[in-house]
Coordinates of C-alpha atoms (C1' of nucleotides) in Angstrom, one line a residue:
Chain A
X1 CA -3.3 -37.5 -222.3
X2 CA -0.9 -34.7 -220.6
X3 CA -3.5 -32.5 -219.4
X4 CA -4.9 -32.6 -215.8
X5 CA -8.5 -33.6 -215.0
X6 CA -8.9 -29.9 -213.0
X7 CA -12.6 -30.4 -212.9
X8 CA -12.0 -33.5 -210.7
X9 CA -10.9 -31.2 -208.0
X10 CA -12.0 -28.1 -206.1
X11 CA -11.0 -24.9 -206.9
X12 CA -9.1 -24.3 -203.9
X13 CA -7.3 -27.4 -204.7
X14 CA -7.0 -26.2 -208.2
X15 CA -5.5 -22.6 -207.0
X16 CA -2.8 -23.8 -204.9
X17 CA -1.4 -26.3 -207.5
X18 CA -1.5 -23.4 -210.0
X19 CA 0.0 -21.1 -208.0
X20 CA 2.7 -23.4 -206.8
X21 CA 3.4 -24.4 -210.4
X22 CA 3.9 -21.1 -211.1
X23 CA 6.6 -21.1 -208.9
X24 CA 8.2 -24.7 -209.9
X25 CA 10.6 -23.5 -211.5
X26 CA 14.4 -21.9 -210.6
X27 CA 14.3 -19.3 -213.0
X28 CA 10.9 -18.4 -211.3
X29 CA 11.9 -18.7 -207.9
X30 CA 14.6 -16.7 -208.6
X31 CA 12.4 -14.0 -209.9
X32 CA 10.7 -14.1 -207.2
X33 CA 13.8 -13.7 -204.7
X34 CA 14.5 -10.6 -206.5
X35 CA 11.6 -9.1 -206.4
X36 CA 11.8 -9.4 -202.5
X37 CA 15.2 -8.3 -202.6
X38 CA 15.0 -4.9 -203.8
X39 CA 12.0 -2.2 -202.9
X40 CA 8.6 -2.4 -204.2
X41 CA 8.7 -2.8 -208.0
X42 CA 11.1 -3.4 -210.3
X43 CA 11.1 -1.6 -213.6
X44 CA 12.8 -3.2 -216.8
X45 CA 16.2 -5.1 -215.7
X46 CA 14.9 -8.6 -214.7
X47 CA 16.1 -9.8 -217.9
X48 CA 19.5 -8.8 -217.1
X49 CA 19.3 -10.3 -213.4
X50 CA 18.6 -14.1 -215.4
X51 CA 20.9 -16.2 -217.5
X52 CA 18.6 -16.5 -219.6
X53 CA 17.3 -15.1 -223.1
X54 CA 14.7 -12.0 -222.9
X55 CA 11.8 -14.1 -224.8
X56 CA 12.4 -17.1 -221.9
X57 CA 12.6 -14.6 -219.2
X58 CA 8.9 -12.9 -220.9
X59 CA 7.3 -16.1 -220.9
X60 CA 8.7 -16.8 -217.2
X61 CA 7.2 -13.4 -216.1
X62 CA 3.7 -14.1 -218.0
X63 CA 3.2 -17.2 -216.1
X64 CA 4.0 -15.7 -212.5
X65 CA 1.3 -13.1 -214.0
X66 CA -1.0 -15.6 -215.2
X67 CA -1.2 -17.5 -211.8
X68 CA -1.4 -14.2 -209.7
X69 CA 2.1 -14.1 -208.4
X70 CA 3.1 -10.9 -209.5
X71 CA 1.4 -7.8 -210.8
X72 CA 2.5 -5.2 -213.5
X73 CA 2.2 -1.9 -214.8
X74 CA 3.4 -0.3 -217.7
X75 CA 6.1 2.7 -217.1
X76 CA 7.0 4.4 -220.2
X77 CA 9.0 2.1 -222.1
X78 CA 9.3 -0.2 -219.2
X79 CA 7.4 -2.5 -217.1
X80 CA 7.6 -2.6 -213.9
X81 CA 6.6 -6.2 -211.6
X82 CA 6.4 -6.7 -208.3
X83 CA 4.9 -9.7 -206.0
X84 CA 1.6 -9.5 -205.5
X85 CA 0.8 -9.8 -201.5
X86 CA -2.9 -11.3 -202.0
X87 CA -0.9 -14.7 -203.8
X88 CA 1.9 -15.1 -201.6
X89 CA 0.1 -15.0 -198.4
X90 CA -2.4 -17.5 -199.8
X91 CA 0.3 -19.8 -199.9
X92 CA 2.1 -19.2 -196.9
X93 CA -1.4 -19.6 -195.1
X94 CA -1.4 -23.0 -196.9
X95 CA 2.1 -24.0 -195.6
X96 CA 1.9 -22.8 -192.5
X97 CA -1.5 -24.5 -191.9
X98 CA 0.2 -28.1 -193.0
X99 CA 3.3 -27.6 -191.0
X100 CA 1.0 -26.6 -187.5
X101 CA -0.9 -29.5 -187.9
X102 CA 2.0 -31.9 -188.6
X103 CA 3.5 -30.9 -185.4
X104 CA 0.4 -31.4 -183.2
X105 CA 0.3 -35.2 -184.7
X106 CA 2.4 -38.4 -184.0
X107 CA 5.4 -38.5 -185.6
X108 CA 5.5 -40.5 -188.7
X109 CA 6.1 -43.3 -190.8
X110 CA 9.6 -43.8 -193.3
Chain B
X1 CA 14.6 -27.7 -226.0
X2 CA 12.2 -28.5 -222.9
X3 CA 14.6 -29.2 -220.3
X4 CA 15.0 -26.6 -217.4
X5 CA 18.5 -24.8 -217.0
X6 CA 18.8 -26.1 -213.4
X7 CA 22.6 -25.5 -213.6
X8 CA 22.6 -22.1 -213.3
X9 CA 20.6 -21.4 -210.4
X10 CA 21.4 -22.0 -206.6
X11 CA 21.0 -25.6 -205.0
X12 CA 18.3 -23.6 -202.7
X13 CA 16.7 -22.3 -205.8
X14 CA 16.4 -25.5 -207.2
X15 CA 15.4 -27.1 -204.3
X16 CA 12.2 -24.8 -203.8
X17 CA 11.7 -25.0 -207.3
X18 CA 11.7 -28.9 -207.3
X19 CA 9.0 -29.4 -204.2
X20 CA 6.8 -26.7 -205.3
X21 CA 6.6 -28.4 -209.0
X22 CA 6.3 -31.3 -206.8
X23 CA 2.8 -29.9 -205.4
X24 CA 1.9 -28.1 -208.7
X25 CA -1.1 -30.6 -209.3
X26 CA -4.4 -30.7 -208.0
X27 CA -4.1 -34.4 -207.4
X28 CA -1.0 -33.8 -205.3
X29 CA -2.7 -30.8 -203.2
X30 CA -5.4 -33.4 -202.7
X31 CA -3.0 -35.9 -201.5
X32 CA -1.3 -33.7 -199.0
X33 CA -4.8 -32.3 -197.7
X34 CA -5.8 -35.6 -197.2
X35 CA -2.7 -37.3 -195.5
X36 CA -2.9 -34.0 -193.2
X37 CA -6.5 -34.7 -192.5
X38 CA -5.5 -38.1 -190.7
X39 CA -3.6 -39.1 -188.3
X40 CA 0.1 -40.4 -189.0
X41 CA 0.7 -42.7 -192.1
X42 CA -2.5 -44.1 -194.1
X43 CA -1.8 -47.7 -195.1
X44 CA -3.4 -47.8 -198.4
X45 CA -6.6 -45.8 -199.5
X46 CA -4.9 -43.0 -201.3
X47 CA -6.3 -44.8 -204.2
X48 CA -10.0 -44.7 -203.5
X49 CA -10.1 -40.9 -202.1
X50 CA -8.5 -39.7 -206.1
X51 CA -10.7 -39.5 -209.2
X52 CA -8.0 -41.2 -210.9
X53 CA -6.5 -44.5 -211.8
X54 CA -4.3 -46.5 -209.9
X55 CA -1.2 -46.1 -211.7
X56 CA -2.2 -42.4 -212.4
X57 CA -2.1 -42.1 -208.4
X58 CA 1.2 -44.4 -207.9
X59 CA 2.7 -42.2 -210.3
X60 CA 2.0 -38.7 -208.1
X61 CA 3.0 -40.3 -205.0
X62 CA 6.3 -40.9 -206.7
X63 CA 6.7 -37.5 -207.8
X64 CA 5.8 -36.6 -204.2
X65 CA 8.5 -39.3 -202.7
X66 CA 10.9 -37.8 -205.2
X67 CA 10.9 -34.2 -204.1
X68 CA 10.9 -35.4 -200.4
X69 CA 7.6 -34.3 -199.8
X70 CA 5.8 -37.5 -198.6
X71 CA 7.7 -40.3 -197.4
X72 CA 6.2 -44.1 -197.3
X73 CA 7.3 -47.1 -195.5
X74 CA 6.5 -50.8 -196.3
X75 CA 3.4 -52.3 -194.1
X76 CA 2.6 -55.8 -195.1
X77 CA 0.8 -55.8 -198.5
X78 CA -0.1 -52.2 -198.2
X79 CA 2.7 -49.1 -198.3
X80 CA 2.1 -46.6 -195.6
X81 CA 2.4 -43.3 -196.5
X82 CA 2.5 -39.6 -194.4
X83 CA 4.2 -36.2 -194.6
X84 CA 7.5 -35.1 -194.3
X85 CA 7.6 -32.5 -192.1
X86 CA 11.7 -31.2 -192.8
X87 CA 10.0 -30.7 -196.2
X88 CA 7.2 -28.5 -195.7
X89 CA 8.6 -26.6 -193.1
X90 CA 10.9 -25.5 -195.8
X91 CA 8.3 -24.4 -198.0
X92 CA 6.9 -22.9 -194.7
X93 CA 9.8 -21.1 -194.5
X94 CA 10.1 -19.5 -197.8
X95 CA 6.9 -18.2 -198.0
X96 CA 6.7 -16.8 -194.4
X97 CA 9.7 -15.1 -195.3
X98 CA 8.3 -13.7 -198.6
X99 CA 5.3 -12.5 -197.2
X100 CA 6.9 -10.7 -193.8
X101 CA 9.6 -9.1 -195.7
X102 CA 6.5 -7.9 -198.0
X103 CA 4.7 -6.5 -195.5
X104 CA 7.6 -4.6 -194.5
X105 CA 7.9 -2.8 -197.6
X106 CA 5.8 0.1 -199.7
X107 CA 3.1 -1.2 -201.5
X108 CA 3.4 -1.9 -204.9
X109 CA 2.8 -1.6 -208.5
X110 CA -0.4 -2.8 -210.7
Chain C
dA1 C1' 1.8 -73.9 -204.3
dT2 C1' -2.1 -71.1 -205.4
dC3 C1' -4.8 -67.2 -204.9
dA4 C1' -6.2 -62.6 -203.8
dT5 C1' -4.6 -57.9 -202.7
dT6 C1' -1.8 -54.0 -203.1
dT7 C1' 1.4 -51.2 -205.3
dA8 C1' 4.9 -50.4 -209.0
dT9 C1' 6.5 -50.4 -213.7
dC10 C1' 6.1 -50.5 -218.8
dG11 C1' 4.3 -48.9 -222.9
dT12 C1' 2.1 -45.5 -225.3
dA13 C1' -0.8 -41.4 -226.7
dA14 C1' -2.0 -36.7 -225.9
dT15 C1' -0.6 -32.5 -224.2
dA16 C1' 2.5 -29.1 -221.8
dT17 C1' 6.8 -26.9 -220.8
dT18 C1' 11.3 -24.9 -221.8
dG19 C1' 14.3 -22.2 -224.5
dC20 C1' 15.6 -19.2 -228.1
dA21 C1' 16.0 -16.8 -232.8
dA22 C1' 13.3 -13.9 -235.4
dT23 C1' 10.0 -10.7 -235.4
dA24 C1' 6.4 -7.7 -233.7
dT25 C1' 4.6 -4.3 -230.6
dT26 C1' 4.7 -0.3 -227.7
dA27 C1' 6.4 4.0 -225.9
dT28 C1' 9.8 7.7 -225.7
dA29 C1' 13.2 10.7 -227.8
dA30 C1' 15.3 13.3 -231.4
Chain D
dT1 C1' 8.7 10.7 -239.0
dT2 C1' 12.5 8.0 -237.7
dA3 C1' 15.3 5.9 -234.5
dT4 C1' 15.9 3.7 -230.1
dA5 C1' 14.8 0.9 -226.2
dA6 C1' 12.0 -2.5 -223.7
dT7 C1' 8.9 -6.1 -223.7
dA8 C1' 5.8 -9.4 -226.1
dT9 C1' 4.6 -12.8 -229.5
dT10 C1' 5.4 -16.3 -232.9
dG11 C1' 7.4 -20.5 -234.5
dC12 C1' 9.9 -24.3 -233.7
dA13 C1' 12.6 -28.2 -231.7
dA14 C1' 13.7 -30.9 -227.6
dT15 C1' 12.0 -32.7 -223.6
dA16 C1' 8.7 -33.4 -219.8
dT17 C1' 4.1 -34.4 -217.9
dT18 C1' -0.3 -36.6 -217.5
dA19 C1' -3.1 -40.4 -217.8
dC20 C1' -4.3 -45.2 -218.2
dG21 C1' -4.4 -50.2 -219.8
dA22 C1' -1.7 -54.1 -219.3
dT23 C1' 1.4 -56.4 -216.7
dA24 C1' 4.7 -57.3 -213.1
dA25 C1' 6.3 -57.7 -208.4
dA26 C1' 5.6 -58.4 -203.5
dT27 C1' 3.2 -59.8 -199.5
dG28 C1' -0.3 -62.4 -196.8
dA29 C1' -3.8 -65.9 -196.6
dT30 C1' -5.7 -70.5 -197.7

DNA sequence: ATCATTTATCGTAATATTGCAATATTATAA
DNA sequence: TTATAATATTGCAATATTACGATAAATGAT
């Protein structure tokens, strides 16, 4: 096989493994951390930023894109990203929702 | 090539990367929703809540286990398993930060 | 010791991901 | 138009992931 049985599982589910996939990477998370780091949108020097080659660092940007993560907008000759609040905080209320409810539980197993 | 470049990004990098890879699968999302959903450790059902084969599932919880996500403990015949609380609140971390130090910025592009 | 139960591992097939060179596309400038 | 710059796409090789049948390992019960 290789490919996940998605329809076995709700979309919700589906979302929030996409979305952290997205994410499952370094060179992705380290996208993302500059994006955070400077103001609002970055425009055409990510590549740069990532020791990477500029067709990885494309592909690494279209799937931040493809699962929501970050938005962008041509400028000129540029394009400029930047993280896309709507994605983010669906995760952290994800997180934050299994890390309240751990602590209200008995301490666990391991 | 196929491999990532881990070696060129930061231990924390890697390490975000790593446990949200970890939860990249609907599968896994369904595990964690459903070990949160109970109380403590479950002692063997994991199985029968998937829509997937036993060593399919034995092979997420050790993807899981790996990335410190879940941790399991030895119960007789059955393995208990539960969250790992140091882990998530991690994750819990990373995005709360993301999405504060959003908030606190201009609005963006797209 | 034998059996039943539970979980892990092995082997394998199908598919996906990662990375980059080469090339194409798009937009601006001269 | 021609050149320049920035980003995307294509094509390919190496590797990883997903899934499951078959089988193994470990524990408890009879």
């Amino acid at each position: 096989m290789g490919a996940s049985k998605t329809e076995h599982f709700s979309d919700k589910q589906n979302q929030i493994a996409a979305m952290a996939k997205a994410i499952g990477h370094p060179a992705r998370v380290a996208i993302l951390e500059y994006l955070l780091s400077v103001d609002t949108c970055i425009c055409g020097d990510i590549v740069n930023v990532l020791p990477l080659a500029q067709p990885t660092v494309s592909q690494h940007l279209k799937e931040l894109k493809n699962a929501g993560i970050i938005k962008g907008s041509i400028e000129g000759t540029a394009i400029c990203y930047c993280l896309n609040p709507d994605a983010l905080s669906v995760l952290e209320a994800f997180f934050a929702h299994i890390t309240i409810n751990i602590n209200t539980k008995k301490t666990n197993c391991g």
